[in-house]
mmCIF file of C-alpha atoms in Angstrom:
data_model
loop_
_atom_site.group_PDB
_atom_site.id
_atom_site.type_symbol
_atom_site.label_atom_id
_atom_site.label_comp_id
_atom_site.label_asym_id
_atom_site.label_seq_id
_atom_site.Cartn_x
_atom_site.Cartn_y
_atom_site.Cartn_z
ATOM 1 C CA MET A 1 -17.200 4.369 -18.503
ATOM 2 C CA LYS A 2 -18.362 5.626 -15.023
ATOM 3 C CA TRP A 3 -16.523 8.158 -13.260
ATOM 4 C CA THR A 4 -15.043 5.544 -10.537
ATOM 5 C CA GLU A 5 -13.668 3.471 -13.796
ATOM 6 C CA GLN A 6 -12.273 6.145 -14.977
ATOM 7 C CA THR A 7 -10.585 7.438 -12.223
ATOM 8 C CA TRP A 8 -9.156 4.206 -10.637
ATOM 9 C CA LYS A 9 -7.046 4.057 -13.510
ATOM 10 C CA LYS A 10 -5.291 7.118 -12.537
ATOM 11 C CA ILE A 11 -4.352 5.960 -9.601
ATOM 12 C CA ASP A 12 -3.516 2.224 -10.176
ATOM 13 C CA GLU A 13 0.084 2.695 -10.009
ATOM 14 C CA ASN A 14 -0.524 4.128 -6.303
ATOM 15 C CA TYR A 15 -2.399 1.186 -5.304
ATOM 16 C CA ASN A 16 0.024 -1.325 -6.775
ATOM 17 C CA ALA A 17 2.665 0.626 -4.896
ATOM 18 C CA ILE A 18 0.531 -0.332 -1.751
ATOM 19 C CA LEU A 19 0.376 -3.792 -2.146
ATOM 20 C CA ASN A 20 4.110 -3.815 -2.619
ATOM 21 C CA MET A 21 4.742 -1.991 0.537
ATOM 22 C CA PRO A 22 6.745 -3.605 3.285
ATOM 23 C CA PHE A 23 3.349 -2.900 5.887
ATOM 24 C CA VAL A 24 1.384 -4.874 3.326
ATOM 25 C CA GLN A 25 3.601 -7.491 2.376
ATOM 26 C CA GLU A 26 4.346 -8.457 5.965
ATOM 27 C CA LEU A 27 0.594 -8.286 7.591
ATOM 28 C CA ALA A 28 -0.230 -10.633 4.651
ATOM 29 C CA LYS A 29 2.495 -12.974 5.640
ATOM 30 C CA GLY A 30 1.798 -12.230 9.613
ATOM 31 C CA THR A 31 5.902 -11.360 9.818
ATOM 32 C CA LEU A 32 4.884 -7.685 10.648
ATOM 33 C CA PRO A 33 6.458 -6.427 13.980
ATOM 34 C CA LYS A 34 3.863 -6.079 16.634
ATOM 35 C CA THR A 35 5.454 -2.703 17.728
ATOM 36 C CA LYS A 36 4.803 -1.124 13.846
ATOM 37 C CA PHE A 37 1.151 -3.335 14.167
ATOM 38 C CA GLN A 38 0.473 -1.367 17.548
ATOM 39 C CA PHE A 39 1.354 2.006 16.169
ATOM 40 C CA TYR A 40 -0.763 1.373 13.326
ATOM 41 C CA MET A 41 -3.992 0.178 15.407
ATOM 42 C CA ALA A 42 -3.752 3.361 17.669
ATOM 43 C CA GLN A 43 -3.098 6.055 14.830
ATOM 44 C CA ASP A 44 -6.054 4.000 12.613
ATOM 45 C CA SER A 45 -8.325 4.033 15.604
ATOM 46 C CA LEU A 46 -8.087 7.853 15.877
ATOM 47 C CA TYR A 47 -7.907 8.282 12.102
ATOM 48 C CA LEU A 48 -11.551 6.600 12.562
ATOM 49 C CA GLU A 49 -13.121 8.884 14.755
ATOM 50 C CA HIS A 50 -12.244 11.798 12.630
ATOM 51 C CA PHE A 51 -13.068 9.906 9.458
ATOM 52 C CA GLY A 52 -16.369 9.334 11.256
ATOM 53 C CA ARG A 53 -16.990 12.822 11.236
ATOM 54 C CA ALA A 54 -16.208 13.764 7.962
ATOM 55 C CA LEU A 55 -18.698 11.060 6.861
ATOM 56 C CA ALA A 56 -21.497 12.419 9.063
ATOM 57 C CA MET A 57 -20.680 15.836 7.917
ATOM 58 C CA ILE A 58 -20.992 14.742 4.154
ATOM 59 C CA GLY A 59 -24.296 13.212 5.065
ATOM 60 C CA SER A 60 -25.901 16.401 6.458
ATOM 61 C CA LYS A 61 -25.280 18.192 3.321
ATOM 62 C CA SER A 62 -26.161 15.445 0.745
ATOM 63 C CA HIS A 63 -29.013 16.464 -1.777
ATOM 64 C CA HIS A 64 -30.583 13.030 -1.559
ATOM 65 C CA ILE A 65 -31.894 11.709 1.642
ATOM 66 C CA GLY A 66 -30.893 8.115 0.660
ATOM 67 C CA ASP A 67 -27.175 9.388 0.392
ATOM 68 C CA ALA A 68 -27.507 11.398 3.514
ATOM 69 C CA LEU A 69 -28.676 7.994 5.430
ATOM 70 C CA ALA A 70 -26.156 5.841 3.640
ATOM 71 C CA TYR A 71 -23.483 8.501 4.814
ATOM 72 C CA ILE A 72 -24.781 8.343 8.371
ATOM 73 C CA ARG A 73 -24.269 4.848 8.482
ATOM 74 C CA PHE A 74 -21.046 5.096 6.831
ATOM 75 C CA ALA A 75 -20.367 7.394 9.840
ATOM 76 C CA GLU A 76 -21.532 4.979 12.534
ATOM 77 C CA GLY A 77 -19.627 2.116 11.335
ATOM 78 C CA ALA A 78 -16.429 3.938 11.251
ATOM 79 C CA ILE A 79 -16.903 5.176 15.004
ATOM 80 C CA VAL A 80 -18.892 1.877 16.403
ATOM 81 C CA VAL A 81 -18.204 -1.082 14.286
ATOM 82 C CA GLU A 82 -14.773 -0.511 13.154
ATOM 83 C CA ASN A 83 -13.578 0.694 16.483
ATOM 84 C CA ALA A 84 -14.787 -2.410 18.056
ATOM 85 C CA LEU A 85 -12.557 -4.440 16.234
ATOM 86 C CA HIS A 86 -9.790 -1.883 17.413
ATOM 87 C CA GLU A 87 -10.635 -2.547 20.780
ATOM 88 C CA SER A 88 -10.140 -6.300 20.908
ATOM 89 C CA TYR A 89 -7.016 -5.641 19.009
ATOM 90 C CA PHE A 90 -5.848 -2.967 21.793
ATOM 91 C CA GLU A 91 -6.761 -5.714 24.432
ATOM 92 C CA ASP A 92 -4.873 -8.686 22.293
ATOM 93 C CA PHE A 93 -1.595 -6.477 21.364
ATOM 94 C CA GLY A 94 -1.443 -4.602 24.739
ATOM 95 C CA VAL A 95 -2.275 -1.336 23.655
ATOM 96 C CA THR A 96 -3.298 0.776 26.123
ATOM 97 C CA ASP A 97 -3.111 4.572 25.096
ATOM 98 C CA LYS A 98 -4.235 5.676 21.397
ATOM 99 C CA GLY A 99 -1.623 8.544 21.962
ATOM 100 C CA VAL A 100 -1.902 11.571 19.830
ATOM 101 C CA LEU A 101 -2.008 12.159 15.853
ATOM 102 C CA GLN A 102 1.058 11.674 14.138
ATOM 103 C CA PRO A 103 1.952 13.553 11.095
ATOM 104 C CA ALA A 104 0.552 11.274 8.640
ATOM 105 C CA CYS A 105 -2.871 10.715 10.288
ATOM 106 C CA HIS A 106 -2.863 14.370 11.182
ATOM 107 C CA HIS A 107 -2.514 15.206 7.078
ATOM 108 C CA TYR A 108 -4.896 12.800 5.970
ATOM 109 C CA THR A 109 -7.565 13.538 8.865
ATOM 110 C CA HIS A 110 -7.597 16.970 8.250
ATOM 111 C CA PHE A 111 -7.660 17.166 4.346
ATOM 112 C CA LEU A 112 -10.896 14.778 4.891
ATOM 113 C CA LYS A 113 -12.770 16.985 7.259
ATOM 114 C CA SER A 114 -11.670 20.222 5.447
ATOM 115 C CA THR A 115 -12.794 19.175 2.435
ATOM 116 C CA ALA A 116 -16.379 17.758 3.940
ATOM 117 C CA ALA A 117 -16.824 21.158 5.694
ATOM 118 C CA LEU A 118 -15.802 23.416 2.692
ATOM 119 C CA GLU A 119 -15.950 21.878 -0.435
ATOM 120 C CA PRO A 120 -19.120 20.970 -2.335
ATOM 121 C CA VAL A 121 -20.520 17.628 -1.028
ATOM 122 C CA GLU A 122 -19.668 15.782 -4.407
ATOM 123 C CA VAL A 123 -16.135 16.340 -3.771
ATOM 124 C CA ALA A 124 -16.118 15.504 -0.376
ATOM 125 C CA MET A 125 -17.405 12.441 -1.255
ATOM 126 C CA ALA A 126 -14.856 11.263 -3.668
ATOM 127 C CA ALA A 127 -12.407 12.356 -1.087
ATOM 128 C CA THR A 128 -13.469 9.826 1.617
ATOM 129 C CA LEU A 129 -14.022 6.956 -1.131
ATOM 130 C CA PRO A 130 -10.218 6.029 -1.315
ATOM 131 C CA CYS A 131 -10.555 4.808 2.285
ATOM 132 C CA PHE A 132 -13.654 2.534 1.276
ATOM 133 C CA TRP A 133 -12.281 1.509 -1.984
ATOM 134 C CA ILE A 134 -8.423 0.691 -1.313
ATOM 135 C CA TYR A 135 -8.756 -1.048 1.895
ATOM 136 C CA LYS A 136 -11.368 -3.157 0.158
ATOM 137 C CA LYS A 137 -9.320 -4.267 -2.572
ATOM 138 C CA VAL A 138 -6.095 -4.636 -0.031
ATOM 139 C CA GLY A 139 -8.007 -7.059 2.121
ATOM 140 C CA ASP A 140 -9.387 -8.628 -0.715
ATOM 141 C CA HIS A 141 -5.923 -8.933 -2.053
ATOM 142 C CA ILE A 142 -4.148 -10.655 1.168
ATOM 143 C CA TYR A 143 -7.321 -12.674 1.446
ATOM 144 C CA ASN A 144 -7.422 -14.401 -1.557
ATOM 145 C CA GLY A 145 -3.477 -15.043 -1.989
ATOM 146 C CA GLN A 146 -3.434 -16.332 1.997
ATOM 147 C CA GLN A 147 -0.643 -19.419 1.807
ATOM 148 C CA ILE A 148 -0.485 -19.330 5.535
ATOM 149 C CA THR A 149 -2.474 -19.971 8.850
ATOM 150 C CA ASN A 150 -2.520 -18.668 12.360
ATOM 151 C CA ASN A 151 -1.548 -15.150 11.146
ATOM 152 C CA PRO A 152 -1.916 -13.101 13.910
ATOM 153 C CA TYR A 153 -3.681 -10.286 12.221
ATOM 154 C CA GLN A 154 -6.074 -12.515 10.641
ATOM 155 C CA ARG A 155 -9.179 -10.585 11.874
ATOM 156 C CA TRP A 156 -8.166 -7.302 10.368
ATOM 157 C CA ILE A 157 -7.863 -9.255 6.877
ATOM 158 C CA ASP A 158 -11.287 -10.583 7.283
ATOM 159 C CA THR A 159 -12.949 -7.416 8.623
ATOM 160 C CA TYR A 160 -11.523 -5.876 5.084
ATOM 161 C CA GLY A 161 -11.869 -9.106 3.018
ATOM 162 C CA GLY A 162 -15.752 -9.766 4.008
ATOM 163 C CA GLU A 163 -18.868 -9.095 2.526
ATOM 164 C CA GLU A 164 -20.107 -6.739 4.836
ATOM 165 C CA PHE A 165 -17.645 -4.288 4.138
ATOM 166 C CA ALA A 166 -18.051 -4.854 0.490
ATOM 167 C CA ASP A 167 -21.853 -4.064 0.484
ATOM 168 C CA SER A 168 -20.861 -0.716 2.093
ATOM 169 C CA VAL A 169 -17.905 0.091 -0.544
ATOM 170 C CA LYS A 170 -20.062 -0.683 -3.362
ATOM 171 C CA GLN A 171 -22.525 1.589 -2.151
ATOM 172 C CA ALA A 172 -20.051 4.273 -1.446
ATOM 173 C CA ILE A 173 -19.075 3.291 -5.146
ATOM 174 C CA ASP A 174 -22.423 3.787 -6.747
ATOM 175 C CA ILE A 175 -23.359 7.198 -4.719
ATOM 176 C CA CYS A 176 -19.980 8.565 -5.890
ATOM 177 C CA ASP A 177 -20.687 7.643 -9.705
ATOM 178 C CA GLN A 178 -24.377 8.994 -9.329
ATOM 179 C CA ALA A 179 -22.830 12.476 -7.950
ATOM 180 C CA ALA A 180 -20.294 12.831 -10.868
ATOM 181 C CA GLN A 181 -22.962 11.953 -13.230
ATOM 182 C CA HIS A 182 -25.376 14.717 -12.005
ATOM 183 C CA THR A 183 -22.806 17.575 -11.406
ATOM 184 C CA THR A 184 -20.661 20.040 -13.210
ATOM 185 C CA PRO A 185 -17.529 19.198 -15.444
ATOM 186 C CA GLU A 186 -15.683 21.421 -13.294
ATOM 187 C CA ILE A 187 -16.775 19.833 -9.806
ATOM 188 C CA ARG A 188 -16.397 16.345 -11.353
ATOM 189 C CA LYS A 189 -12.867 17.381 -12.110
ATOM 190 C CA ARG A 190 -12.351 18.508 -8.350
ATOM 191 C CA MET A 191 -14.011 15.204 -7.281
ATOM 192 C CA THR A 192 -11.102 13.383 -9.500
ATOM 193 C CA GLU A 193 -8.229 15.535 -7.729
ATOM 194 C CA ALA A 194 -9.935 14.845 -4.203
ATOM 195 C CA PHE A 195 -9.561 11.118 -5.005
ATOM 196 C CA ILE A 196 -6.319 10.797 -6.187
ATOM 197 C CA HIS A 197 -4.667 13.102 -3.196
ATOM 198 C CA ALA A 198 -6.979 11.029 -1.061
ATOM 199 C CA SER A 199 -5.180 7.729 -2.357
ATOM 200 C CA HIS A 200 -1.927 9.077 -1.960
ATOM 201 C CA LEU A 201 -2.663 9.996 1.928
ATOM 202 C CA GLU A 202 -3.595 6.228 1.775
ATOM 203 C CA TYR A 203 -0.234 5.433 0.830
ATOM 204 C CA HIS A 204 1.806 7.453 2.955
ATOM 205 C CA PHE A 205 -0.195 6.630 6.264
ATOM 206 C CA TRP A 206 0.649 2.955 5.626
ATOM 207 C CA GLU A 207 4.273 4.317 5.169
ATOM 208 C CA ALA A 208 4.161 6.032 8.315
ATOM 209 C CA ALA A 209 2.859 3.308 10.234
ATOM 210 C CA TYR A 210 5.603 0.769 9.156
ATOM 211 C CA ASP A 211 8.632 3.844 9.928
ATOM 212 C CA MET A 212 6.188 4.634 13.062
ATOM 213 C CA ARG A 213 6.787 8.032 12.067
ATOM 214 C CA ILE A 214 6.078 10.556 15.115
ATOM 215 C CA TRP A 215 6.294 14.380 15.179
ATOM 216 C CA ASN A 216 10.162 15.548 15.508
#
């Protein structure tokens, strides 16, 4: 069994908790309050800037030139392509200021950047994978189960449930499996730990958006 298949089993319960959380349920139904989505989009836009930097660091440390190129392209996608979606939503939903990194976003982005900077590149790859993979699976879950029309959040659903994003996710999964296969048991263990921790941070990111959690 591939490393990603084994590791996903360890976060399956957390993934199902994400699917059942109010933020995702109401996003799928189009009933998520506008203020909560505004908060989420502002934080997610800030997140993508830091996520892109972490991906670029991974690219610079990758052992194989193909992996380096892939992660540099992932970084470009996070910073340029996905931010274009956010900017259009900012206009549609009246968001004029991203604000500052709030606790959940701050914790998540600093975990990713410190991991990319200080850990072996294989561990950093594993830490960034949940953002790709969980978003894709959540997007697919909503897209395939849709029963309503005129969802105000349809473009978000289409982005993460679309084929272009699916290609990037598959590539990231394949790279992580190759990295796990060719590294040591100790680093593979640390890859698993980083993946699990990042999956919990994904949950808390959406939870914090629904609660609109800010610094006290």
